[in-house]
């Protein structure tokens, strides 16, 4: 079975539990339903997208984030092209390609990006708990291949905490970036090639997993 284009979220979903990944993303026997928190997160992402893109005033639920939205939007006046919910895709040769292209290999979507000929700024709105992640490391790699920029400044914007975790990546770090991800992607490819999806029990089984056919699903013991 051929693996479809991968993203950071699909890779980490596989690593969390291959069996759950298979049921949700390969067989599509179950769906991950929305919760109150994910619905709120989608609404906030939409609010910030249209504020930055079109200047649409933020509604009351998102008004406190006006300073950061205004700062991103103002980068247009400094020679940057400002993008929201932007899709980036590369092929196996690390060349830019289309999101639905048959050669698409790796994909990401950036909540807010600002690009000039030498530099990019990537921001990801986070509505959950603050925690470390290599998501924007992967995104920085894709953007460097897309635009040929030398430097990518990234930031996770933790909206509930009012904090920003920043990290800079340079073209010299591209080998380091792909050394982080390629072995992980290869494990995902092998799962598709061999149709092998072992279950990986964890604390998430208790109440969050939608795969009711799994014996470890906590909902089955109620």
PDB file of C-alpha atoms in Angstrom:
ATOM      1  CA  UNK A   1       0.000   0.000   0.000  1.00  0.00           C
ATOM      2  CA  UNK A   2       1.416   3.372  -1.008  1.00  0.00           C
ATOM      3  CA  UNK A   3       1.754   5.982   1.715  1.00  0.00           C
ATOM      4  CA  UNK A   4      -0.092   9.261   1.067  1.00  0.00           C
ATOM      5  CA  UNK A   5       1.682  12.594   1.657  1.00  0.00           C
ATOM      6  CA  UNK A   6       2.631  12.962   5.296  1.00  0.00           C
ATOM      7  CA  UNK A   7       2.360  15.916   7.632  1.00  0.00           C
ATOM      8  CA  UNK A   8       3.589  16.556  11.146  1.00  0.00           C
ATOM      9  CA  UNK A   9       0.163  15.710  12.562  1.00  0.00           C
ATOM     10  CA  UNK A  10      -0.108  12.438  10.638  1.00  0.00           C
ATOM     11  CA  UNK A  11       3.407  11.439  11.679  1.00  0.00           C
ATOM     12  CA  UNK A  12       2.791  12.093  15.361  1.00  0.00           C
ATOM     13  CA  UNK A  13      -0.615  10.381  15.175  1.00  0.00           C
ATOM     14  CA  UNK A  14       1.104   7.259  13.864  1.00  0.00           C
ATOM     15  CA  UNK A  15       3.733   7.429  16.586  1.00  0.00           C
ATOM     16  CA  UNK A  16       1.067   7.791  19.277  1.00  0.00           C
ATOM     17  CA  UNK A  17      -0.651   4.564  18.193  1.00  0.00           C
ATOM     18  CA  UNK A  18      -0.259   2.827  14.811  1.00  0.00           C
ATOM     19  CA  UNK A  19      -3.511   0.885  15.324  1.00  0.00           C
ATOM     20  CA  UNK A  20      -5.492   4.069  15.921  1.00  0.00           C
ATOM     21  CA  UNK A  21      -3.815   5.671  12.891  1.00  0.00           C
ATOM     22  CA  UNK A  22      -4.861   2.721  10.727  1.00  0.00           C
ATOM     23  CA  UNK A  23      -8.477   2.788  11.906  1.00  0.00           C
ATOM     24  CA  UNK A  24      -8.843   6.567  11.481  1.00  0.00           C
ATOM     25  CA  UNK A  25      -6.643   7.414   8.489  1.00  0.00           C
ATOM     26  CA  UNK A  26      -6.259   4.220   6.456  1.00  0.00           C
ATOM     27  CA  UNK A  27      -9.445   2.195   6.933  1.00  0.00           C
ATOM     28  CA  UNK A  28     -11.511   5.225   7.994  1.00  0.00           C
ATOM     29  CA  UNK A  29     -13.639   3.042  10.260  1.00  0.00           C
ATOM     30  CA  UNK A  30     -13.857   5.799  12.871  1.00  0.00           C
ATOM     31  CA  UNK A  31     -13.614   9.575  13.009  1.00  0.00           C
ATOM     32  CA  UNK A  32     -12.072  11.823  15.609  1.00  0.00           C
ATOM     33  CA  UNK A  33     -15.026  13.931  16.701  1.00  0.00           C
ATOM     34  CA  UNK A  34     -14.841  17.568  17.697  1.00  0.00           C
ATOM     35  CA  UNK A  35     -14.832  18.583  21.349  1.00  0.00           C
ATOM     36  CA  UNK A  36     -15.720  21.913  22.906  1.00  0.00           C
ATOM     37  CA  UNK A  37     -12.003  22.737  22.981  1.00  0.00           C
ATOM     38  CA  UNK A  38     -11.358  21.859  19.311  1.00  0.00           C
ATOM     39  CA  UNK A  39     -14.430  23.806  18.168  1.00  0.00           C
ATOM     40  CA  UNK A  40     -13.231  26.856  20.092  1.00  0.00           C
ATOM     41  CA  UNK A  41      -9.747  26.436  18.614  1.00  0.00           C
ATOM     42  CA  UNK A  42     -11.113  26.393  15.056  1.00  0.00           C
ATOM     43  CA  UNK A  43     -13.159  29.533  15.739  1.00  0.00           C
ATOM     44  CA  UNK A  44     -10.134  31.385  17.102  1.00  0.00           C
ATOM     45  CA  UNK A  45      -7.980  30.322  14.150  1.00  0.00           C
ATOM     46  CA  UNK A  46     -10.642  31.662  11.796  1.00  0.00           C
ATOM     47  CA  UNK A  47     -10.868  34.948  13.695  1.00  0.00           C
ATOM     48  CA  UNK A  48      -7.109  35.518  13.477  1.00  0.00           C
ATOM     49  CA  UNK A  49      -6.950  34.463   9.845  1.00  0.00           C
ATOM     50  CA  UNK A  50      -9.503  37.016   8.669  1.00  0.00           C
ATOM     51  CA  UNK A  51      -8.133  39.769  10.916  1.00  0.00           C
ATOM     52  CA  UNK A  52      -4.663  39.403   9.385  1.00  0.00           C
ATOM     53  CA  UNK A  53      -5.802  38.733   5.815  1.00  0.00           C
ATOM     54  CA  UNK A  54      -8.714  41.153   5.427  1.00  0.00           C
ATOM     55  CA  UNK A  55      -8.551  43.429   8.463  1.00  0.00           C
ATOM     56  CA  UNK A  56     -11.822  41.993   9.802  1.00  0.00           C
ATOM     57  CA  UNK A  57     -12.196  43.146  13.427  1.00  0.00           C
ATOM     58  CA  UNK A  58     -11.731  40.377  15.965  1.00  0.00           C
ATOM     59  CA  UNK A  59     -14.907  39.307  17.767  1.00  0.00           C
ATOM     60  CA  UNK A  60     -15.107  39.571  21.522  1.00  0.00           C
ATOM     61  CA  UNK A  61     -13.856  36.000  22.111  1.00  0.00           C
ATOM     62  CA  UNK A  62     -10.576  36.835  20.338  1.00  0.00           C
ATOM     63  CA  UNK A  63     -10.233  40.575  20.970  1.00  0.00           C
ATOM     64  CA  UNK A  64      -7.416  40.187  23.509  1.00  0.00           C
ATOM     65  CA  UNK A  65      -5.133  38.885  20.730  1.00  0.00           C
ATOM     66  CA  UNK A  66      -5.457  42.052  18.653  1.00  0.00           C
ATOM     67  CA  UNK A  67      -1.856  43.193  19.451  1.00  0.00           C
ATOM     68  CA  UNK A  68      -0.254  40.056  17.999  1.00  0.00           C
ATOM     69  CA  UNK A  69      -2.611  40.010  14.985  1.00  0.00           C
ATOM     70  CA  UNK A  70      -1.901  43.678  14.279  1.00  0.00           C
ATOM     71  CA  UNK A  71       1.848  43.104  14.513  1.00  0.00           C
ATOM     72  CA  UNK A  72       1.699  40.275  11.978  1.00  0.00           C
ATOM     73  CA  UNK A  73      -0.512  42.275   9.610  1.00  0.00           C
ATOM     74  CA  UNK A  74       1.873  45.251   9.836  1.00  0.00           C
ATOM     75  CA  UNK A  75       4.718  43.195   8.356  1.00  0.00           C
ATOM     76  CA  UNK A  76       3.140  43.980   4.971  1.00  0.00           C
ATOM     77  CA  UNK A  77       4.488  47.516   5.431  1.00  0.00           C
ATOM     78  CA  UNK A  78       8.032  46.167   5.921  1.00  0.00           C
ATOM     79  CA  UNK A  79       8.286  44.430   2.563  1.00  0.00           C
ATOM     80  CA  UNK A  80       6.948  41.031   3.600  1.00  0.00           C
ATOM     81  CA  UNK A  81       4.283  39.029   1.817  1.00  0.00           C
ATOM     82  CA  UNK A  82       1.894  38.021   4.601  1.00  0.00           C
ATOM     83  CA  UNK A  83      -0.024  34.759   4.220  1.00  0.00           C
ATOM     84  CA  UNK A  84      -2.593  32.965   6.376  1.00  0.00           C
ATOM     85  CA  UNK A  85      -3.501  29.279   6.468  1.00  0.00           C
ATOM     86  CA  UNK A  86      -0.940  28.794   3.726  1.00  0.00           C
ATOM     87  CA  UNK A  87      -0.246  25.346   2.288  1.00  0.00           C
ATOM     88  CA  UNK A  88       3.315  24.244   1.520  1.00  0.00           C
ATOM     89  CA  UNK A  89       4.204  20.970  -0.212  1.00  0.00           C
ATOM     90  CA  UNK A  90       7.427  19.320  -1.398  1.00  0.00           C
ATOM     91  CA  UNK A  91       8.189  16.142  -3.335  1.00  0.00           C
ATOM     92  CA  UNK A  92      10.721  13.445  -2.457  1.00  0.00           C
ATOM     93  CA  UNK A  93      13.473  15.470  -4.125  1.00  0.00           C
ATOM     94  CA  UNK A  94      12.655  18.391  -1.811  1.00  0.00           C
ATOM     95  CA  UNK A  95      11.277  20.454  -4.681  1.00  0.00           C
ATOM     96  CA  UNK A  96       8.182  22.618  -4.353  1.00  0.00           C
ATOM     97  CA  UNK A  97       5.021  20.989  -5.705  1.00  0.00           C
ATOM     98  CA  UNK A  98       1.244  21.306  -5.424  1.00  0.00           C
ATOM     99  CA  UNK A  99      -0.859  20.182  -2.469  1.00  0.00           C
ATOM    100  CA  UNK A 100      -2.762  17.644  -4.583  1.00  0.00           C
ATOM    101  CA  UNK A 101       0.061  16.862  -6.989  1.00  0.00           C
ATOM    102  CA  UNK A 102       0.778  13.147  -7.564  1.00  0.00           C
ATOM    103  CA  UNK A 103       4.376  13.929  -6.578  1.00  0.00           C
ATOM    104  CA  UNK A 104       3.400  15.471  -3.214  1.00  0.00           C
ATOM    105  CA  UNK A 105       5.390  13.891  -0.379  1.00  0.00           C
ATOM    106  CA  UNK A 106       5.388  16.213   2.656  1.00  0.00           C
ATOM    107  CA  UNK A 107       2.866  18.919   3.528  1.00  0.00           C
ATOM    108  CA  UNK A 108       2.262  21.590   6.109  1.00  0.00           C
ATOM    109  CA  UNK A 109      -0.176  24.441   6.695  1.00  0.00           C
ATOM    110  CA  UNK A 110       1.095  27.603   8.391  1.00  0.00           C
ATOM    111  CA  UNK A 111      -1.356  29.672  10.436  1.00  0.00           C
ATOM    112  CA  UNK A 112       0.485  32.919   9.678  1.00  0.00           C
ATOM    113  CA  UNK A 113       3.575  33.427   7.519  1.00  0.00           C
ATOM    114  CA  UNK A 114       5.535  36.460   6.388  1.00  0.00           C
ATOM    115  CA  UNK A 115       8.023  36.024   3.532  1.00  0.00           C
ATOM    116  CA  UNK A 116      10.661  38.250   1.950  1.00  0.00           C
ATOM    117  CA  UNK A 117      13.495  37.226  -0.403  1.00  0.00           C
ATOM    118  CA  UNK A 118      15.878  36.335   2.433  1.00  0.00           C
ATOM    119  CA  UNK A 119      13.755  35.514   5.450  1.00  0.00           C
ATOM    120  CA  UNK A 120      10.491  33.947   6.562  1.00  0.00           C
ATOM    121  CA  UNK A 121       8.512  34.259   9.774  1.00  0.00           C
ATOM    122  CA  UNK A 122       6.192  31.375  10.681  1.00  0.00           C
ATOM    123  CA  UNK A 123       3.645  31.502  13.492  1.00  0.00           C
ATOM    124  CA  UNK A 124       1.406  28.741  14.767  1.00  0.00           C
ATOM    125  CA  UNK A 125      -1.561  29.585  16.996  1.00  0.00           C
ATOM    126  CA  UNK A 126      -1.821  27.138  19.880  1.00  0.00           C
ATOM    127  CA  UNK A 127      -4.993  26.964  21.958  1.00  0.00           C
ATOM    128  CA  UNK A 128      -4.006  24.015  24.154  1.00  0.00           C
ATOM    129  CA  UNK A 129      -1.471  23.404  26.900  1.00  0.00           C
ATOM    130  CA  UNK A 130       2.041  24.715  26.386  1.00  0.00           C
ATOM    131  CA  UNK A 131       4.453  21.915  25.473  1.00  0.00           C
ATOM    132  CA  UNK A 132       7.572  21.375  23.338  1.00  0.00           C
ATOM    133  CA  UNK A 133       7.152  20.408  19.684  1.00  0.00           C
ATOM    134  CA  UNK A 134       9.265  20.003  16.543  1.00  0.00           C
ATOM    135  CA  UNK A 135       6.322  20.929  14.289  1.00  0.00           C
ATOM    136  CA  UNK A 136       7.729  24.288  13.184  1.00  0.00           C
ATOM    137  CA  UNK A 137      11.153  22.730  12.629  1.00  0.00           C
ATOM    138  CA  UNK A 138       9.562  20.622   9.903  1.00  0.00           C
ATOM    139  CA  UNK A 139       7.610  23.626   8.573  1.00  0.00           C
ATOM    140  CA  UNK A 140      10.789  25.710   8.411  1.00  0.00           C
ATOM    141  CA  UNK A 141      12.406  23.033   6.249  1.00  0.00           C
ATOM    142  CA  UNK A 142       9.506  23.031   3.799  1.00  0.00           C
ATOM    143  CA  UNK A 143       9.470  26.818   3.568  1.00  0.00           C
ATOM    144  CA  UNK A 144      13.226  26.978   2.928  1.00  0.00           C
ATOM    145  CA  UNK A 145      12.797  24.536   0.048  1.00  0.00           C
ATOM    146  CA  UNK A 146       9.785  26.492  -1.243  1.00  0.00           C
ATOM    147  CA  UNK A 147      11.244  29.974  -1.219  1.00  0.00           C
ATOM    148  CA  UNK A 148      15.013  29.554  -0.951  1.00  0.00           C
ATOM    149  CA  UNK A 149      15.114  31.827   2.099  1.00  0.00           C
ATOM    150  CA  UNK A 150      18.226  31.729   4.282  1.00  0.00           C
ATOM    151  CA  UNK A 151      16.565  32.192   7.673  1.00  0.00           C
ATOM    152  CA  UNK A 152      13.227  31.147   9.143  1.00  0.00           C
ATOM    153  CA  UNK A 153      12.079  32.573  12.466  1.00  0.00           C
ATOM    154  CA  UNK A 154       9.335  30.460  14.030  1.00  0.00           C
ATOM    155  CA  UNK A 155       7.011  30.964  16.952  1.00  0.00           C
ATOM    156  CA  UNK A 156       4.401  28.935  18.759  1.00  0.00           C
ATOM    157  CA  UNK A 157       1.894  31.493  20.051  1.00  0.00           C
ATOM    158  CA  UNK A 158       0.274  30.023  23.181  1.00  0.00           C
ATOM    159  CA  UNK A 159      -2.932  32.014  23.216  1.00  0.00           C
ATOM    160  CA  UNK A 160      -4.195  30.944  26.648  1.00  0.00           C
ATOM    161  CA  UNK A 161      -0.859  31.658  28.320  1.00  0.00           C
ATOM    162  CA  UNK A 162       0.047  34.771  26.351  1.00  0.00           C
ATOM    163  CA  UNK A 163       3.492  33.296  25.647  1.00  0.00           C
ATOM    164  CA  UNK A 164       5.540  32.793  22.480  1.00  0.00           C
ATOM    165  CA  UNK A 165       8.173  30.063  22.083  1.00  0.00           C
ATOM    166  CA  UNK A 166      10.600  31.247  19.411  1.00  0.00           C
ATOM    167  CA  UNK A 167      13.232  29.363  17.433  1.00  0.00           C
ATOM    168  CA  UNK A 168      15.378  30.306  14.440  1.00  0.00           C
ATOM    169  CA  UNK A 169      16.406  27.901  11.678  1.00  0.00           C
ATOM    170  CA  UNK A 170      18.930  28.509   8.876  1.00  0.00           C
ATOM    171  CA  UNK A 171      19.656  26.782   5.578  1.00  0.00           C
ATOM    172  CA  UNK A 172      22.774  25.261   7.147  1.00  0.00           C
ATOM    173  CA  UNK A 173      20.445  23.305   9.425  1.00  0.00           C
ATOM    174  CA  UNK A 174      18.514  21.585   6.628  1.00  0.00           C
ATOM    175  CA  UNK A 175      20.492  18.323   7.030  1.00  0.00           C
ATOM    176  CA  UNK A 176      19.765  18.409  10.775  1.00  0.00           C
ATOM    177  CA  UNK A 177      16.065  19.025  10.125  1.00  0.00           C
ATOM    178  CA  UNK A 178      15.701  16.084   7.763  1.00  0.00           C
ATOM    179  CA  UNK A 179      17.851  13.824   9.939  1.00  0.00           C
ATOM    180  CA  UNK A 180      15.194  14.399  12.600  1.00  0.00           C
ATOM    181  CA  UNK A 181      12.256  13.463  10.391  1.00  0.00           C
ATOM    182  CA  UNK A 182      13.407  11.004   7.711  1.00  0.00           C
ATOM    183  CA  UNK A 183      13.863   7.985  10.031  1.00  0.00           C
ATOM    184  CA  UNK A 184      10.420   8.632  11.511  1.00  0.00           C
ATOM    185  CA  UNK A 185       8.835   8.929   8.068  1.00  0.00           C
ATOM    186  CA  UNK A 186      10.529   5.691   7.028  1.00  0.00           C
ATOM    187  CA  UNK A 187       8.829   3.863   9.909  1.00  0.00           C
ATOM    188  CA  UNK A 188       5.480   5.174   8.680  1.00  0.00           C
ATOM    189  CA  UNK A 189       6.297   4.053   5.137  1.00  0.00           C
ATOM    190  CA  UNK A 190       7.145   0.562   6.399  1.00  0.00           C
ATOM    191  CA  UNK A 191       3.777   0.326   8.132  1.00  0.00           C
ATOM    192  CA  UNK A 192       2.064   0.988   4.790  1.00  0.00           C
ATOM    193  CA  UNK A 193       4.367  -1.367   2.888  1.00  0.00           C
ATOM    194  CA  UNK A 194       3.887  -4.265   5.314  1.00  0.00           C
ATOM    195  CA  UNK A 195       0.351  -3.392   6.474  1.00  0.00           C
ATOM    196  CA  UNK A 196       1.576  -3.633  10.064  1.00  0.00           C
ATOM    197  CA  UNK A 197      -0.198  -1.478  12.661  1.00  0.00           C
ATOM    198  CA  UNK A 198       0.555  -2.581  16.235  1.00  0.00           C
ATOM    199  CA  UNK A 199      -1.528  -1.194  19.071  1.00  0.00           C
ATOM    200  CA  UNK A 200       0.298   1.115  21.486  1.00  0.00           C
ATOM    201  CA  UNK A 201      -1.680   1.427  24.738  1.00  0.00           C
ATOM    202  CA  UNK A 202      -1.352   4.645  26.712  1.00  0.00           C
ATOM    203  CA  UNK A 203      -3.301   6.887  29.035  1.00  0.00           C
ATOM    204  CA  UNK A 204      -5.118   8.273  25.983  1.00  0.00           C
ATOM    205  CA  UNK A 205      -6.967   4.955  25.576  1.00  0.00           C
ATOM    206  CA  UNK A 206      -9.046   5.592  28.654  1.00  0.00           C
ATOM    207  CA  UNK A 207     -11.365   8.268  27.335  1.00  0.00           C
ATOM    208  CA  UNK A 208     -10.001   9.902  24.195  1.00  0.00           C
ATOM    209  CA  UNK A 209      -9.661   7.112  21.632  1.00  0.00           C
ATOM    210  CA  UNK A 210     -12.603   6.662  19.221  1.00  0.00           C
ATOM    211  CA  UNK A 211     -11.518   3.156  18.140  1.00  0.00           C
ATOM    212  CA  UNK A 212     -14.069   1.109  20.042  1.00  0.00           C
ATOM    213  CA  UNK A 213     -12.967  -2.177  18.452  1.00  0.00           C
ATOM    214  CA  UNK A 214      -9.654  -2.029  20.315  1.00  0.00           C
ATOM    215  CA  UNK A 215      -9.545  -4.074  23.524  1.00  0.00           C
ATOM    216  CA  UNK A 216      -7.570  -1.323  25.250  1.00  0.00           C
ATOM    217  CA  UNK A 217     -10.247   1.321  24.678  1.00  0.00           C
ATOM    218  CA  UNK A 218     -11.336   2.508  28.124  1.00  0.00           C
ATOM    219  CA  UNK A 219     -14.930   2.997  27.016  1.00  0.00           C
ATOM    220  CA  UNK A 220     -15.296  -0.780  26.651  1.00  0.00           C
ATOM    221  CA  UNK A 221     -14.802  -1.324  30.382  1.00  0.00           C
ATOM    222  CA  UNK A 222     -17.683   0.919  31.450  1.00  0.00           C
TER     223      UNK A 222
END
